[in-house]
Short mmCIF file of C-alpha atoms in Angstrom, two decimals:
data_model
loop_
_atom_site.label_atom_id
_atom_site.label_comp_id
_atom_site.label_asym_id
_atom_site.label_seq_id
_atom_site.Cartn_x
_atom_site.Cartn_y
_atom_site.Cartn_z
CA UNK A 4 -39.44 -55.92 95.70
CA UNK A 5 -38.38 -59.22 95.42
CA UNK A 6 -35.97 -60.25 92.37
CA UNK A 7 -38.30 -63.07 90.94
CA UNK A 8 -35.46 -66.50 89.43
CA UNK A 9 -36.67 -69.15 87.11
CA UNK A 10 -34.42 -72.03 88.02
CA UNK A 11 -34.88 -75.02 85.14
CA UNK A 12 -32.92 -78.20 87.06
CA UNK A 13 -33.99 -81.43 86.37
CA UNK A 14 -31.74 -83.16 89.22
CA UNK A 15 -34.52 -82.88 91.93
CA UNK A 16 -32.54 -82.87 94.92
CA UNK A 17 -30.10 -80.34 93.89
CA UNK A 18 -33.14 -78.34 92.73
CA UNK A 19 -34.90 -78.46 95.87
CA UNK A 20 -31.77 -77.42 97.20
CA UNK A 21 -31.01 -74.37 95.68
CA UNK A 22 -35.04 -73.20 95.88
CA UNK A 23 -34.37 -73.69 98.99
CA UNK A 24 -30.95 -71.54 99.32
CA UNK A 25 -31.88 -68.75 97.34
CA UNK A 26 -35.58 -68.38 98.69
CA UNK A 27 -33.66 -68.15 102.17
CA UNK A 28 -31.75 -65.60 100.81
CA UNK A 29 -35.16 -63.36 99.78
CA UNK A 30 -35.24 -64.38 96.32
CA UNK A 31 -38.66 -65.57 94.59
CA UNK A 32 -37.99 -69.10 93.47
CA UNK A 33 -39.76 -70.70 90.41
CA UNK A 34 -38.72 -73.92 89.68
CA UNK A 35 -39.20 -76.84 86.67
CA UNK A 36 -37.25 -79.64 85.66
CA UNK A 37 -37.88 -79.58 81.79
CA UNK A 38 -37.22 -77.18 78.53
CA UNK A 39 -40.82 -77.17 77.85
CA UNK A 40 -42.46 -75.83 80.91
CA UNK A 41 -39.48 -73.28 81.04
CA UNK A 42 -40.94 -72.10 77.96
CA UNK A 43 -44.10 -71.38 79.38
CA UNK A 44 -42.78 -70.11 82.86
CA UNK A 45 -40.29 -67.61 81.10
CA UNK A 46 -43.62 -66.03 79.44
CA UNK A 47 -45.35 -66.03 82.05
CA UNK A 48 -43.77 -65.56 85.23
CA UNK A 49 -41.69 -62.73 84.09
CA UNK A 50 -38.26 -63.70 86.03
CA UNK A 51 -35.56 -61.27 86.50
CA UNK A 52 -33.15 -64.03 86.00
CA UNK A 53 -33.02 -67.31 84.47
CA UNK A 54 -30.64 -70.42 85.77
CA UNK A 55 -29.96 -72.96 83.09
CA UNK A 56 -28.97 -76.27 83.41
CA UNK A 57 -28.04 -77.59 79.76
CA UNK A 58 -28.75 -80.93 79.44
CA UNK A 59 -32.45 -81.42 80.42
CA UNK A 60 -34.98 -84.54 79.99
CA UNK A 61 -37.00 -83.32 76.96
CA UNK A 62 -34.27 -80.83 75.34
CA UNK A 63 -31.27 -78.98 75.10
CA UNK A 64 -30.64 -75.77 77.39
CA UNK A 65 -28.67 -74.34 74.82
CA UNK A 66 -31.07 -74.41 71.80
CA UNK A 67 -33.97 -72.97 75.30
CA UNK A 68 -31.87 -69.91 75.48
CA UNK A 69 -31.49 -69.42 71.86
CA UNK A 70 -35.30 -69.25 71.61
CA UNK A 71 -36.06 -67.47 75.25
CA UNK A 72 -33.12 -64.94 73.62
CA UNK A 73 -35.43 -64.58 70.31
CA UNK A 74 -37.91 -63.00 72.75
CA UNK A 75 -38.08 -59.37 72.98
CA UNK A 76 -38.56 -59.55 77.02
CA UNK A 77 -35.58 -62.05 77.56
CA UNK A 78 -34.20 -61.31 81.01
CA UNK A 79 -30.46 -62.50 81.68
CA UNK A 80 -29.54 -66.08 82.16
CA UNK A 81 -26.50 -68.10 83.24
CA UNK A 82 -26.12 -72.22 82.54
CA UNK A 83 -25.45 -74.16 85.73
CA UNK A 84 -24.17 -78.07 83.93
CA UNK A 85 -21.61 -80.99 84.41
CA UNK A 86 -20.88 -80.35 80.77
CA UNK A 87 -18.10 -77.13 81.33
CA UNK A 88 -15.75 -78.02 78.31
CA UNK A 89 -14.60 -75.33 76.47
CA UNK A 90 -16.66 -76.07 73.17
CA UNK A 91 -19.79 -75.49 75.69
CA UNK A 92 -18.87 -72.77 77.71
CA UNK A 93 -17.56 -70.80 74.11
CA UNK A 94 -21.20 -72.12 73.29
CA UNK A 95 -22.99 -70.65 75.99
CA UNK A 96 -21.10 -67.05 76.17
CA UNK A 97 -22.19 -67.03 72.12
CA UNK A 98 -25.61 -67.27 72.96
CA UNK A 99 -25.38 -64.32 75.60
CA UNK A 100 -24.96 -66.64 79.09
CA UNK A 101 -24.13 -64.03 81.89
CA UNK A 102 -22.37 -66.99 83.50
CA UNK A 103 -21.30 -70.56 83.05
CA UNK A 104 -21.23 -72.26 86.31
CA UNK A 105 -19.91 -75.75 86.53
CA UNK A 106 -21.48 -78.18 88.36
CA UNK A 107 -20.12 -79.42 91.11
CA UNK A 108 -20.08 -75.62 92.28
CA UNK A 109 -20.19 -73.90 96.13
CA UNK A 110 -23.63 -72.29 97.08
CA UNK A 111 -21.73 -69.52 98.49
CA UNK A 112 -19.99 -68.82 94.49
CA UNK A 113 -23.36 -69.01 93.19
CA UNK A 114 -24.92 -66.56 95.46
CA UNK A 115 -22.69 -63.97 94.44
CA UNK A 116 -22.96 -64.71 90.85
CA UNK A 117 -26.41 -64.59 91.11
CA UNK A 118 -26.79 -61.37 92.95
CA UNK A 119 -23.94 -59.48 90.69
CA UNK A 120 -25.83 -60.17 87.48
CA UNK A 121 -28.89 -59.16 88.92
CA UNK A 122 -27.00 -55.78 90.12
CA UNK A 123 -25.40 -55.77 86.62
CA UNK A 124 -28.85 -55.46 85.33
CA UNK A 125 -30.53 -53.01 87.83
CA UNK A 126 -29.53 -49.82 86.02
CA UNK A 127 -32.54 -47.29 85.35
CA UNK A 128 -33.02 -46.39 82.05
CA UNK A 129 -33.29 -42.90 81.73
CA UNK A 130 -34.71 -42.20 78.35
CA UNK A 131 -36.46 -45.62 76.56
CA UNK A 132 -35.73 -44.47 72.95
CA UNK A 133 -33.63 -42.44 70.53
CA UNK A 134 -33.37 -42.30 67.01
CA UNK A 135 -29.99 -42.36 64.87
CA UNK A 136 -29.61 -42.05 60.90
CA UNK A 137 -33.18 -43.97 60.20
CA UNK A 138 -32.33 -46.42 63.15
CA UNK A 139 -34.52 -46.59 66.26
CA UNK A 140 -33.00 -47.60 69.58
CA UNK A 141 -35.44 -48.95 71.72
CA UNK A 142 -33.50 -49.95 75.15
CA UNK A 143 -36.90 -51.28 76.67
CA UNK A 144 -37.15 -53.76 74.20
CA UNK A 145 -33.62 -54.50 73.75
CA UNK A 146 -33.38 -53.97 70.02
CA UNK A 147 -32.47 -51.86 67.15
CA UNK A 148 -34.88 -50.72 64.16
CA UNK A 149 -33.26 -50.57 61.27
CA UNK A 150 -34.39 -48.11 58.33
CA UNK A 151 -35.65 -51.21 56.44
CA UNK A 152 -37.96 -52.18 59.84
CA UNK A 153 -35.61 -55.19 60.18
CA UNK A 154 -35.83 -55.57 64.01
CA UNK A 155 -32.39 -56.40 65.28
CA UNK A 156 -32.78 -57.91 69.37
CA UNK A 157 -29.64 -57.10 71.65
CA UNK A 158 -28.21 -59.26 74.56
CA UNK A 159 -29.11 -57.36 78.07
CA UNK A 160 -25.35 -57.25 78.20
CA UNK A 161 -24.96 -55.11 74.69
CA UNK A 162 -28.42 -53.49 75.45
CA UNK A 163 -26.64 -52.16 78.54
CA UNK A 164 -23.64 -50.92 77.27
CA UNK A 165 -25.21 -49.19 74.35
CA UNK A 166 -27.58 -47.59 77.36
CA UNK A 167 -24.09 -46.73 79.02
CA UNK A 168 -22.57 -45.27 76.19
CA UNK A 169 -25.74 -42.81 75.13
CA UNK A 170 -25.87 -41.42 78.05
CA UNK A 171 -22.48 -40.63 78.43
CA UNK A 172 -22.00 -39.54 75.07
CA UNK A 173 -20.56 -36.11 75.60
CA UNK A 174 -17.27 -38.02 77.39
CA UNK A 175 -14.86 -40.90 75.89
CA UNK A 176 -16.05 -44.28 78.47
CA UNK A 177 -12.62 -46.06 79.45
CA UNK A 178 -12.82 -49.92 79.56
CA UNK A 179 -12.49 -49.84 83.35
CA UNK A 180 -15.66 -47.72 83.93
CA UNK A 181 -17.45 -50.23 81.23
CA UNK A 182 -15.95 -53.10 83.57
CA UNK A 183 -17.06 -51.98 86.87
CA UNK A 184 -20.75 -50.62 85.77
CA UNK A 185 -21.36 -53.66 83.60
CA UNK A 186 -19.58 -57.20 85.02
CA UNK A 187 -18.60 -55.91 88.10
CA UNK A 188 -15.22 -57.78 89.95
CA UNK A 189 -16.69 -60.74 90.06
CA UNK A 190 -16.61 -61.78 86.34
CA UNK A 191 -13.50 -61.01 85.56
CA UNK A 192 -13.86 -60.38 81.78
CA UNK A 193 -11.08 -58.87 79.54
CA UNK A 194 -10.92 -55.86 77.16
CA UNK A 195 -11.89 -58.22 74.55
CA UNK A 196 -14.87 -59.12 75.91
CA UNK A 197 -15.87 -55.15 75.80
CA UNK A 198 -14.24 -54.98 72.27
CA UNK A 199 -16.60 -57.87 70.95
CA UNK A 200 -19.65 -56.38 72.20
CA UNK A 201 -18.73 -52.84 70.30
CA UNK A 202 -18.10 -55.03 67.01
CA UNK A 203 -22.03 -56.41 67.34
CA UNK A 204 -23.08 -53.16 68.36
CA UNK A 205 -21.85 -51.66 65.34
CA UNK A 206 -22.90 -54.42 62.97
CA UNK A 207 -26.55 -53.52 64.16
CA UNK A 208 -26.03 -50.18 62.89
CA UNK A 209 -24.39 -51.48 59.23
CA UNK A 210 -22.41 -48.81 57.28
CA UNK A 211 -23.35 -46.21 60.08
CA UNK A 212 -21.07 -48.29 62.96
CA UNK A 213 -18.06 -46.38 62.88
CA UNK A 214 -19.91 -43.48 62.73
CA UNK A 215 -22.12 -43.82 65.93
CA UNK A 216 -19.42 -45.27 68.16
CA UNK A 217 -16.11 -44.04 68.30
CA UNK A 218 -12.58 -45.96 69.39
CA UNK A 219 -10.42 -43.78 71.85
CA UNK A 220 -6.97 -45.82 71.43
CA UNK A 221 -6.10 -47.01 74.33
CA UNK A 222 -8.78 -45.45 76.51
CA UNK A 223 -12.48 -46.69 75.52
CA UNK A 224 -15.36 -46.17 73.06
CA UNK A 225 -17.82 -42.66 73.16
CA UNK A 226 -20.95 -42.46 71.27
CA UNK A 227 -20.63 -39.62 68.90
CA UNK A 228 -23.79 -40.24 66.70
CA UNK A 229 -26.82 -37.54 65.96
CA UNK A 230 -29.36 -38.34 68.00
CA UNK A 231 -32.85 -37.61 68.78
CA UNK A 232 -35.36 -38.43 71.64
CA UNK A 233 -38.34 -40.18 70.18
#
């Protein structure tokens, strides 16, 4: 099946462009040129992957992701913009961006990116839910219950490597297997980046963080919470 993109561009030639690129390529193209229809196309067209241009004719692509994000069936998006300072690309990575592509950028570099965040993201989930101490994972809808029925919504990224972790809980996970299954070579992330995502992971679970997931000192993280299939 074909992996459906959502591309929101409001320079129309490079838009037609890369419709025209990446449907060669075998991907379903949808295409807009404003935040608002995005809105609508997100719901309802169901893309496996967003592309994000930032600064758009009726809105901001930053403060689009933050609300497609507030969604429980978010898929993964990256910003494609002229505007690839470091306050904006800290800005974008914040709000969960699986890439930050400046423009002007190679087709060939985007291609790649495009397909290794879509590989990234094509891991089966073997078992949708667990429970832990009153919390309920729920890896379908990338969130976390809390015992007070606060509903606490995970990046795909975060989603993923809690995924990762649970079902490799009876081994410590090194920082290079966490690398390759989860940003590939292409990304070329550092240890911090996995260490930040283990911080928010935690912080979902509140005084039961350090409990659930465990720091092997200069190894990786295992999963050493109680948990039960729900």
């Amino acid at each position: 099946m074909k992996a459906k993109l959502l591309l929101v561009e409001d320079d129309r030639s490079l838009g037609e462009t890369l419709k025209e690129r990446l449907e060669k390529e075998g991907y379903e193209m949808v295409w807009t040129v404003s935040a608002q229809s995005a809105k609508v196309l997100a719901a309802e067209s169901k893309p496996d992957l967003i592309l994000l241009d930032v600064r758009l004719p009726d809105g901001d692509g930053f403060e689009l992701a933050e609300e497609l994000k507030s969604r429980k069936d978010c898929p993964p998006f990256l910003f494609l913009t002229a505007h690839s300072g470091a306050p904006e690309r800290l800005r974008g990575f914040e709000l969960g961006a699986e890439e930050f592509i400046p423009k002007p950028f190679h087709l060939k570099e985007l291609l790649i990116r495009v397909k290794h965040v879509l590989e990234s993201h094509k891991h089966s989930i073997k078992q949708a839910k667990y429970s832990y101490e009153g919390y309920l994972l729920d890896f379908y809808g990338y969130c976390i219950h809390t015992p007070t029925k606060e509903e606490i919504h995970l990046s795909k990224r975060d989603c993923a490597l809690l995924n990762f972790l649970v079902e490799e809980r009876g081994r410590t996970v090194s920082r290079d297997e966490i690398l390759d299954r989860l940003w590939g070579e292409e990304k070329f992330p550092t240890n911090r980046t996995i260490d930040n995502s283990i911080v928010r992971l935690r912080q979902a679970f509140g005084d039961r963080g350090e409990d659930a997931i465990r720091s092997v000192r200069g190894v990786g993280y295992q999963w050493i919470g109680d948990l039960k299939n729900v």
